[in-house]
Amino acid sequence: MRTTTELMLNALRARTVIPGFNIGYVPMMQPVIHALRDMRCFGLVMVARLEWTKFEAKSLRAIRQEYERVKDERYTRLHLDHVPVIDEDNLQVDYQAILGEAVELGYDSIMIDGSRLALAENIAATRGIVEMAHRAGAAVEAELGAVMGHEAGPLPPYEELFASGKGFTDPDEARRFVEQTGVDWLSIAIGSIHGAIVPGKKDQEKIQARLNIDHLKKIHQAVHIPLVLHGGTGIPGSYILQSIREGIAKINIATAIRQPFERLRSQSLVKALDAVYDTTVSLINELDVRRSAAIIDPEEP
Ligand code: 13P
C-alpha cells in the first residue's frame, strides 16, 4: 500500500491535489468516503482536535474505529488535522500526548500546529514531533504563518488583511523551517482563512477568501515539499486551480460539508448524510478530478 507521503509527492509532481475532508460528526465519514470512491478521487479523511472538543467527532479513537469500518484504501487515508500547541482559545495543549496517541492508533499522518509560537519555538516543537512520527512511519504536516478564523474574537476586515499580507508565510522563514524540522508538508498562509467555529458565527456563510498566487510562487521556490491550503471552503475555483499549479498539493475542507449536515440533521439523518455526499461530490468536481489517477498510479498515462 502506498504511504500518504508518496501519494502527496505524486500529487505535487502531477500538479494535482489531494482534498482533505474534516469530519465534525462521526456519521459524516461514510458519505465522504463513498463520494471519493464513486468519483475515483484520492482524498484524506481528517479530524482536528477542535472537532472532538467543539463538535461531535467524539475522540481520536472513535474516528479511528469508524475509519476502520468504512475506509476504502484505494481512495482514502486517515489524517489527524490541527493539533495546536496553543489553541484558538489561547490555552496550552498537551500536543505531544495527542499526537503520540494518534500515531499509536495508526493514523497515517498527523499535523502539529505551532503557528501561534515564535519561529524558533515552532521549529523546536515541530522537530520533536517529526522525530517521533517518522520513527513510526507516519508523515507530519506543520503550519507557518497565520491562517486565521478559528479564534473567537473579531477578525480584522478581510480586504485589509489580504492587502497588507499580514500573517502571510515568509518564504525565507519557510526555507529555514523545512530544513530544520524535516517536516513532510507545510501549511501556509497566502490569503485563505478558516471557517468560523464559535456559536453565533459557525452557521453563517463564509466570506469568499482570495489567494495571493505571486506570494505562493515565492514560497514554492523556497521550499520543495508539498504545500497545504487550509480554509478551503468558499475560495473561488479559479484561485484553487492556479494554486494547484504552483505547489498546493492538499486542500482542507471543513465548513462546506459541516454546515449542510448541521442544517438537516434534526430533520432527518438520512437527508443530512445525503447532503454531505452531494456536497463532497460537487467539491471534488470543482477540482480537476481526472488527474487524481496520477496520484494513485503515477505510471498510468
Ligand atoms: P474550512 O472550514 O474553511 O473549509 O477550512 C478547513 C480547514 O482548513 C481545516 O483544517
mmCIF file of C-alpha atoms and ligand atoms in Angstrom:
data_model
loop_
_atom_site.group_PDB
_atom_site.id
_atom_site.type_symbol
_atom_site.label_atom_id
_atom_site.label_comp_id
_atom_site.label_asym_id
_atom_site.label_seq_id
_atom_site.Cartn_x
_atom_site.Cartn_y
_atom_site.Cartn_z
ATOM 1 C CA MET A 1 0.000 0.000 0.000
ATOM 2 C CA ARG A 2 1.387 3.421 -0.929
ATOM 3 C CA THR A 3 2.084 5.729 2.006
ATOM 4 C CA THR A 4 0.423 9.126 2.291
ATOM 5 C CA THR A 5 3.891 10.670 1.911
ATOM 6 C CA GLU A 6 4.311 9.000 -1.510
ATOM 7 C CA LEU A 7 0.794 9.959 -2.554
ATOM 8 C CA MET A 8 1.357 13.605 -1.624
ATOM 9 C CA LEU A 9 4.598 13.658 -3.630
ATOM 10 C CA ASN A 10 2.742 12.120 -6.578
ATOM 11 C CA ALA A 11 0.146 14.904 -6.325
ATOM 12 C CA LEU A 12 2.833 17.582 -6.262
ATOM 13 C CA ARG A 13 4.649 16.087 -9.259
ATOM 14 C CA ALA A 14 1.437 15.709 -11.271
ATOM 15 C CA ARG A 15 0.323 19.246 -10.339
ATOM 16 C CA THR A 16 -2.867 17.933 -8.871
ATOM 17 C CA VAL A 17 -4.350 17.987 -5.393
ATOM 18 C CA ILE A 18 -5.474 15.731 -2.565
ATOM 19 C CA PRO A 19 -8.621 17.073 -0.930
ATOM 20 C CA GLY A 20 -8.850 16.546 2.825
ATOM 21 C CA PHE A 21 -12.323 16.465 4.364
ATOM 22 C CA ASN A 22 -12.848 17.247 8.055
ATOM 23 C CA ILE A 23 -15.235 15.002 9.936
ATOM 24 C CA GLY A 24 -17.001 17.189 12.518
ATOM 25 C CA TYR A 25 -19.584 14.484 13.300
ATOM 26 C CA VAL A 26 -18.725 10.770 13.205
ATOM 27 C CA PRO A 27 -21.560 9.757 10.788
ATOM 28 C CA MET A 28 -20.271 12.210 8.148
ATOM 29 C CA MET A 29 -17.332 9.919 7.387
ATOM 30 C CA GLN A 30 -19.208 7.305 5.389
ATOM 31 C CA PRO A 31 -20.762 9.648 2.779
ATOM 32 C CA VAL A 32 -17.401 11.411 2.358
ATOM 33 C CA ILE A 33 -15.672 8.099 1.643
ATOM 34 C CA HIS A 34 -18.450 6.970 -0.695
ATOM 35 C CA ALA A 35 -18.163 10.235 -2.638
ATOM 36 C CA LEU A 36 -14.387 9.813 -3.011
ATOM 37 C CA ARG A 37 -14.833 6.205 -4.123
ATOM 38 C CA ASP A 38 -17.628 6.976 -6.589
ATOM 39 C CA MET A 39 -15.636 9.857 -8.090
ATOM 40 C CA ARG A 40 -12.425 7.758 -8.138
ATOM 41 C CA CYS A 41 -10.733 10.631 -6.348
ATOM 42 C CA PHE A 42 -7.996 10.089 -3.798
ATOM 43 C CA GLY A 43 -8.593 12.057 -0.573
ATOM 44 C CA LEU A 44 -7.830 12.276 3.116
ATOM 45 C CA VAL A 45 -10.354 11.743 5.863
ATOM 46 C CA MET A 46 -9.396 14.176 8.614
ATOM 47 C CA VAL A 47 -10.224 15.090 12.162
ATOM 48 C CA ALA A 48 -8.845 18.094 14.041
ATOM 49 C CA ARG A 49 -8.686 18.387 17.840
ATOM 50 C CA LEU A 50 -11.346 21.108 17.816
ATOM 51 C CA GLU A 51 -13.719 18.661 16.119
ATOM 52 C CA TRP A 52 -13.911 16.487 19.191
ATOM 53 C CA THR A 53 -13.724 19.386 21.692
ATOM 54 C CA LYS A 54 -16.263 21.655 19.921
ATOM 55 C CA PHE A 55 -18.228 19.396 17.567
ATOM 56 C CA GLU A 56 -19.191 15.698 17.700
ATOM 57 C CA ALA A 57 -16.222 13.808 16.344
ATOM 58 C CA LYS A 58 -16.053 12.260 19.860
ATOM 59 C CA SER A 59 -12.375 11.225 20.082
ATOM 60 C CA LEU A 60 -9.274 10.143 18.205
ATOM 61 C CA ARG A 61 -10.202 6.543 18.917
ATOM 62 C CA ALA A 62 -13.841 6.895 17.816
ATOM 63 C CA ILE A 63 -12.728 8.382 14.499
ATOM 64 C CA ARG A 64 -10.096 5.659 14.049
ATOM 65 C CA GLN A 65 -12.720 2.950 14.672
ATOM 66 C CA GLU A 66 -15.241 4.465 12.284
ATOM 67 C CA TYR A 67 -12.498 4.786 9.662
ATOM 68 C CA GLU A 68 -11.644 1.104 10.055
ATOM 69 C CA ARG A 69 -15.319 0.281 9.453
ATOM 70 C CA VAL A 70 -15.896 2.421 6.359
ATOM 71 C CA LYS A 71 -12.456 3.026 4.784
ATOM 72 C CA ASP A 72 -11.578 2.315 1.167
ATOM 73 C CA GLU A 73 -7.806 2.211 0.970
ATOM 74 C CA ARG A 74 -7.769 2.574 -2.796
ATOM 75 C CA TYR A 75 -9.029 6.121 -2.299
ATOM 76 C CA THR A 76 -8.515 7.154 1.307
ATOM 77 C CA ARG A 77 -6.054 7.567 4.168
ATOM 78 C CA LEU A 78 -6.637 8.890 7.694
ATOM 79 C CA HIS A 79 -5.077 12.197 8.777
ATOM 80 C CA LEU A 80 -5.057 13.995 12.121
ATOM 81 C CA ASP A 81 -5.520 17.694 11.337
ATOM 82 C CA HIS A 82 -4.586 20.680 13.613
ATOM 83 C CA VAL A 83 -3.276 19.689 16.993
ATOM 84 C CA PRO A 84 -2.270 23.120 18.254
ATOM 85 C CA VAL A 85 0.490 23.794 20.778
ATOM 86 C CA ILE A 86 -1.576 26.819 21.843
ATOM 87 C CA ASP A 87 -5.209 26.568 20.829
ATOM 88 C CA GLU A 88 -7.744 29.005 19.383
ATOM 89 C CA ASP A 89 -8.752 29.987 22.942
ATOM 90 C CA ASN A 90 -5.108 30.674 23.844
ATOM 91 C CA LEU A 91 -4.830 27.586 26.049
ATOM 92 C CA GLN A 92 -1.758 25.345 26.189
ATOM 93 C CA VAL A 93 -2.452 21.902 24.748
ATOM 94 C CA ASP A 94 -0.738 18.621 25.643
ATOM 95 C CA TYR A 95 0.008 18.243 21.949
ATOM 96 C CA GLN A 96 2.700 15.594 22.370
ATOM 97 C CA ALA A 97 0.274 13.223 24.115
ATOM 98 C CA ILE A 98 -2.428 13.661 21.468
ATOM 99 C CA LEU A 99 -0.059 13.283 18.525
ATOM 100 C CA GLY A 100 1.635 10.284 20.144
ATOM 101 C CA GLU A 101 -1.729 8.617 20.703
ATOM 102 C CA ALA A 102 -2.711 9.191 17.056
ATOM 103 C CA VAL A 103 0.481 7.542 15.823
ATOM 104 C CA GLU A 104 -0.122 4.581 18.136
ATOM 105 C CA LEU A 105 -3.699 4.284 16.899
ATOM 106 C CA GLY A 106 -2.405 4.064 13.335
ATOM 107 C CA TYR A 107 -3.247 7.473 11.854
ATOM 108 C CA ASP A 108 -1.288 7.649 8.588
ATOM 109 C CA SER A 109 -0.315 11.293 9.045
ATOM 110 C CA ILE A 110 -0.611 13.993 11.699
ATOM 111 C CA MET A 111 -0.454 17.774 11.946
ATOM 112 C CA ILE A 112 1.253 19.788 14.637
ATOM 113 C CA ASP A 113 0.182 23.410 14.603
ATOM 114 C CA GLY A 114 2.787 25.604 16.270
ATOM 115 C CA SER A 115 1.735 28.667 14.287
ATOM 116 C CA ARG A 116 0.892 30.655 17.435
ATOM 117 C CA LEU A 117 4.511 30.268 18.610
ATOM 118 C CA ALA A 118 7.579 32.297 17.700
ATOM 119 C CA LEU A 119 9.564 30.800 14.815
ATOM 120 C CA ALA A 120 12.301 29.147 16.915
ATOM 121 C CA GLU A 121 9.741 27.568 19.269
ATOM 122 C CA ASN A 122 7.615 26.363 16.349
ATOM 123 C CA ILE A 123 10.737 24.780 14.839
ATOM 124 C CA ALA A 124 11.685 23.049 18.105
ATOM 125 C CA ALA A 125 8.174 21.694 18.756
ATOM 126 C CA THR A 126 7.732 20.529 15.157
ATOM 127 C CA ARG A 127 11.144 18.849 15.024
ATOM 128 C CA GLY A 128 10.331 16.799 18.125
ATOM 129 C CA ILE A 129 7.062 15.596 16.609
ATOM 130 C CA VAL A 130 8.700 14.792 13.254
ATOM 131 C CA GLU A 131 11.271 12.576 15.009
ATOM 132 C CA MET A 132 8.565 10.733 16.942
ATOM 133 C CA ALA A 133 6.260 10.260 13.941
ATOM 134 C CA HIS A 134 8.918 9.261 11.436
ATOM 135 C CA ARG A 135 10.126 6.500 13.768
ATOM 136 C CA ALA A 136 6.627 5.028 13.410
ATOM 137 C CA GLY A 137 6.332 5.700 9.670
ATOM 138 C CA ALA A 138 3.746 8.490 9.926
ATOM 139 C CA ALA A 139 4.009 11.714 7.919
ATOM 140 C CA VAL A 140 3.884 15.162 9.518
ATOM 141 C CA GLU A 141 2.302 18.425 8.409
ATOM 142 C CA ALA A 142 3.097 21.693 10.201
ATOM 143 C CA GLU A 143 1.993 25.300 9.832
ATOM 144 C CA LEU A 144 3.928 28.505 9.383
ATOM 145 C CA GLY A 145 2.187 31.863 9.157
ATOM 146 C CA ALA A 146 -1.288 32.662 10.427
ATOM 147 C CA VAL A 147 -4.335 31.100 8.810
ATOM 148 C CA MET A 148 -6.939 32.862 10.958
ATOM 149 C CA GLY A 149 -10.648 32.306 11.511
ATOM 150 C CA HIS A 150 -10.877 29.760 14.337
ATOM 151 C CA GLU A 151 -10.393 32.373 17.076
ATOM 152 C CA ALA A 152 -13.443 33.650 18.978
ATOM 153 C CA GLY A 153 -12.608 37.364 18.659
ATOM 154 C CA PRO A 154 -13.485 39.547 15.660
ATOM 155 C CA LEU A 155 -11.280 39.227 12.569
ATOM 156 C CA PRO A 156 -9.790 42.358 11.046
ATOM 157 C CA PRO A 157 -11.638 43.289 7.819
ATOM 158 C CA TYR A 158 -10.683 40.673 5.206
ATOM 159 C CA GLU A 159 -9.670 43.129 2.469
ATOM 160 C CA GLU A 160 -7.348 44.880 4.893
ATOM 161 C CA LEU A 161 -5.775 41.561 5.885
ATOM 162 C CA PHE A 162 -5.329 40.469 2.283
ATOM 163 C CA ALA A 163 -3.924 43.773 1.067
ATOM 164 C CA SER A 164 -1.404 44.039 3.930
ATOM 165 C CA GLY A 165 -0.318 40.389 3.676
ATOM 166 C CA LYS A 166 -0.279 40.349 7.491
ATOM 167 C CA GLY A 167 0.367 36.834 8.773
ATOM 168 C CA PHE A 168 1.409 35.508 5.339
ATOM 169 C CA THR A 169 4.133 32.850 5.436
ATOM 170 C CA ASP A 170 7.568 34.356 4.859
ATOM 171 C CA PRO A 171 9.447 32.399 2.133
ATOM 172 C CA ASP A 172 12.854 32.643 3.861
ATOM 173 C CA GLU A 173 11.376 31.508 7.158
ATOM 174 C CA ALA A 174 9.665 28.661 5.323
ATOM 175 C CA ARG A 175 13.002 27.500 3.879
ATOM 176 C CA ARG A 176 14.621 27.553 7.327
ATOM 177 C CA PHE A 177 11.590 25.855 8.904
ATOM 178 C CA VAL A 178 11.573 22.983 6.428
ATOM 179 C CA GLU A 179 15.351 22.456 6.598
ATOM 180 C CA GLN A 180 15.460 22.450 10.387
ATOM 181 C CA THR A 181 12.351 20.388 11.116
ATOM 182 C CA GLY A 182 12.357 17.736 8.368
ATOM 183 C CA VAL A 183 8.574 18.205 8.094
ATOM 184 C CA ASP A 184 6.854 16.417 5.178
ATOM 185 C CA TRP A 185 4.256 19.026 4.162
ATOM 186 C CA LEU A 186 3.781 22.665 5.059
ATOM 187 C CA SER A 187 0.527 24.534 5.647
ATOM 188 C CA ILE A 188 0.999 28.124 4.519
ATOM 189 C CA ALA A 189 -0.834 31.445 4.800
ATOM 190 C CA ILE A 190 -1.454 33.169 1.450
ATOM 191 C CA GLY A 191 -4.901 34.700 1.964
ATOM 192 C CA SER A 192 -7.200 31.852 2.965
ATOM 193 C CA ILE A 193 -8.963 31.827 6.334
ATOM 194 C CA HIS A 194 -10.697 29.073 8.299
ATOM 195 C CA GLY A 195 -14.480 28.952 8.574
ATOM 196 C CA ALA A 196 -15.676 30.208 11.980
ATOM 197 C CA ILE A 197 -16.352 27.621 14.692
ATOM 198 C CA VAL A 198 -17.827 29.722 17.504
ATOM 199 C CA PRO A 199 -21.564 29.692 18.281
ATOM 200 C CA GLY A 200 -23.298 32.564 16.542
ATOM 201 C CA LYS A 201 -20.764 32.605 13.702
ATOM 202 C CA LYS A 202 -20.289 28.956 12.788
ATOM 203 C CA ASP A 203 -23.580 28.784 10.839
ATOM 204 C CA GLN A 204 -23.006 31.933 8.810
ATOM 205 C CA GLU A 205 -21.927 31.865 5.206
ATOM 206 C CA LYS A 206 -18.157 32.120 4.969
ATOM 207 C CA ILE A 207 -16.631 35.096 3.215
ATOM 208 C CA GLN A 208 -15.012 34.413 -0.156
ATOM 209 C CA ALA A 209 -11.304 34.494 0.535
ATOM 210 C CA ARG A 210 -8.731 35.034 -2.207
ATOM 211 C CA LEU A 211 -5.195 33.768 -2.683
ATOM 212 C CA ASN A 212 -2.026 35.717 -3.408
ATOM 213 C CA ILE A 213 -0.611 33.473 -6.131
ATOM 214 C CA ASP A 214 2.606 35.518 -6.539
ATOM 215 C CA HIS A 215 3.329 35.033 -2.871
ATOM 216 C CA LEU A 216 2.661 31.303 -3.215
ATOM 217 C CA LYS A 217 5.180 31.139 -6.090
ATOM 218 C CA LYS A 218 7.846 32.693 -3.848
ATOM 219 C CA ILE A 219 7.199 30.114 -1.126
ATOM 220 C CA HIS A 220 7.230 27.280 -3.640
ATOM 221 C CA GLN A 221 10.580 28.478 -4.997
ATOM 222 C CA ALA A 222 11.977 28.444 -1.448
ATOM 223 C CA VAL A 223 10.695 25.007 -0.369
ATOM 224 C CA HIS A 224 10.171 21.927 -2.456
ATOM 225 C CA ILE A 225 7.869 19.852 -0.279
ATOM 226 C CA PRO A 226 4.084 19.615 -0.840
ATOM 227 C CA LEU A 227 2.258 22.741 0.360
ATOM 228 C CA VAL A 228 -1.140 22.669 2.056
ATOM 229 C CA LEU A 229 -4.012 25.131 1.702
ATOM 230 C CA HIS A 230 -6.238 25.409 4.766
ATOM 231 C CA GLY A 231 -9.591 27.183 4.818
ATOM 232 C CA GLY A 232 -10.643 25.560 1.541
ATOM 233 C CA THR A 233 -14.351 26.431 1.818
ATOM 234 C CA GLY A 234 -15.534 29.306 -0.313
ATOM 235 C CA ILE A 235 -12.367 30.119 -2.267
ATOM 236 C CA PRO A 236 -13.289 30.773 -5.921
ATOM 237 C CA GLY A 237 -12.328 27.812 -8.129
ATOM 238 C CA SER A 238 -10.002 29.830 -10.375
ATOM 239 C CA TYR A 239 -7.738 30.602 -7.401
ATOM 240 C CA ILE A 240 -7.765 26.978 -6.309
ATOM 241 C CA LEU A 241 -6.754 25.733 -9.760
ATOM 242 C CA GLN A 242 -3.948 28.304 -10.021
ATOM 243 C CA SER A 243 -2.675 27.382 -6.563
ATOM 244 C CA ILE A 244 -2.519 23.700 -7.543
ATOM 245 C CA ARG A 245 -0.275 24.612 -10.470
ATOM 246 C CA GLU A 246 2.014 26.479 -8.077
ATOM 247 C CA GLY A 247 2.657 23.836 -5.432
ATOM 248 C CA ILE A 248 -0.518 23.304 -3.385
ATOM 249 C CA ALA A 249 -0.852 19.509 -3.116
ATOM 250 C CA LYS A 250 -3.537 19.252 -0.413
ATOM 251 C CA ILE A 251 -6.583 21.365 0.315
ATOM 252 C CA ASN A 252 -8.534 21.197 3.583
ATOM 253 C CA ILE A 253 -12.320 21.459 3.559
ATOM 254 C CA ALA A 254 -14.497 21.545 6.679
ATOM 255 C CA THR A 255 -17.227 24.218 6.730
ATOM 256 C CA ALA A 256 -18.660 23.328 3.305
ATOM 257 C CA ILE A 257 -19.645 19.821 4.412
ATOM 258 C CA ARG A 258 -20.316 20.534 8.098
ATOM 259 C CA GLN A 259 -22.935 23.269 7.577
ATOM 260 C CA PRO A 260 -25.358 21.238 5.402
ATOM 261 C CA PHE A 261 -25.063 18.317 7.844
ATOM 262 C CA GLU A 262 -25.881 20.569 10.823
ATOM 263 C CA ARG A 263 -28.767 22.261 8.993
ATOM 264 C CA LEU A 264 -30.516 18.981 8.165
ATOM 265 C CA ARG A 265 -29.679 16.537 10.928
ATOM 266 C CA SER A 266 -32.566 17.497 13.260
ATOM 267 C CA GLN A 267 -34.990 16.982 10.342
ATOM 268 C CA SER A 268 -33.578 13.685 9.088
ATOM 269 C CA LEU A 269 -30.203 11.977 9.443
ATOM 270 C CA VAL A 270 -30.633 10.405 6.001
ATOM 271 C CA LYS A 271 -31.127 13.820 4.374
ATOM 272 C CA ALA A 272 -28.152 15.226 6.281
ATOM 273 C CA LEU A 273 -25.902 12.394 5.116
ATOM 274 C CA ASP A 274 -27.151 12.728 1.527
ATOM 275 C CA ALA A 275 -26.271 16.417 1.683
ATOM 276 C CA VAL A 276 -22.737 15.567 2.827
ATOM 277 C CA TYR A 277 -22.393 13.114 -0.066
ATOM 278 C CA ASP A 278 -23.746 15.566 -2.677
ATOM 279 C CA THR A 279 -21.618 18.448 -1.409
ATOM 280 C CA THR A 280 -18.478 16.296 -1.373
ATOM 281 C CA VAL A 281 -19.168 15.192 -4.961
ATOM 282 C CA SER A 282 -19.605 18.758 -6.165
ATOM 283 C CA LEU A 283 -16.480 19.936 -4.331
ATOM 284 C CA ILE A 284 -14.487 17.125 -5.919
ATOM 285 C CA ASN A 285 -15.899 18.114 -9.314
ATOM 286 C CA GLU A 286 -14.518 21.624 -8.885
ATOM 287 C CA LEU A 287 -11.022 20.148 -8.618
ATOM 288 C CA ASP A 288 -9.617 18.504 -11.726
ATOM 289 C CA VAL A 289 -10.658 15.008 -10.658
ATOM 290 C CA ARG A 290 -9.397 13.184 -13.733
ATOM 291 C CA ARG A 291 -5.880 13.926 -12.628
ATOM 292 C CA SER A 292 -6.424 12.104 -9.351
ATOM 293 C CA ALA A 293 -5.488 8.913 -11.226
ATOM 294 C CA ALA A 294 -1.903 10.220 -11.330
ATOM 295 C CA ILE A 295 -1.829 10.236 -7.525
ATOM 296 C CA ILE A 296 -2.893 6.650 -7.117
ATOM 297 C CA ASP A 297 -0.908 5.297 -10.051
ATOM 298 C CA PRO A 298 1.740 7.647 -11.445
ATOM 299 C CA GLU A 299 2.751 5.010 -14.045
ATOM 300 C CA GLU A 300 -0.633 5.303 -15.757
ATOM 301 C CA PRO A 301 -0.545 7.588 -18.835
HETATM 302 P P1 13P B 1 -12.791 25.477 6.027
HETATM 303 O O1 13P B 1 -13.634 25.326 7.228
HETATM 304 O O2 13P B 1 -12.711 26.874 5.554
HETATM 305 O O3 13P B 1 -13.178 24.544 4.946
HETATM 306 O O4 13P B 1 -11.295 25.104 6.463
HETATM 307 C C1 13P B 1 -10.976 23.795 6.848
HETATM 308 C C2 13P B 1 -9.593 23.627 7.326
HETATM 309 O O5 13P B 1 -8.680 24.279 6.890
HETATM 310 C C3 13P B 1 -9.365 22.590 8.342
HETATM 311 O O6 13P B 1 -8.036 22.447 8.666
#
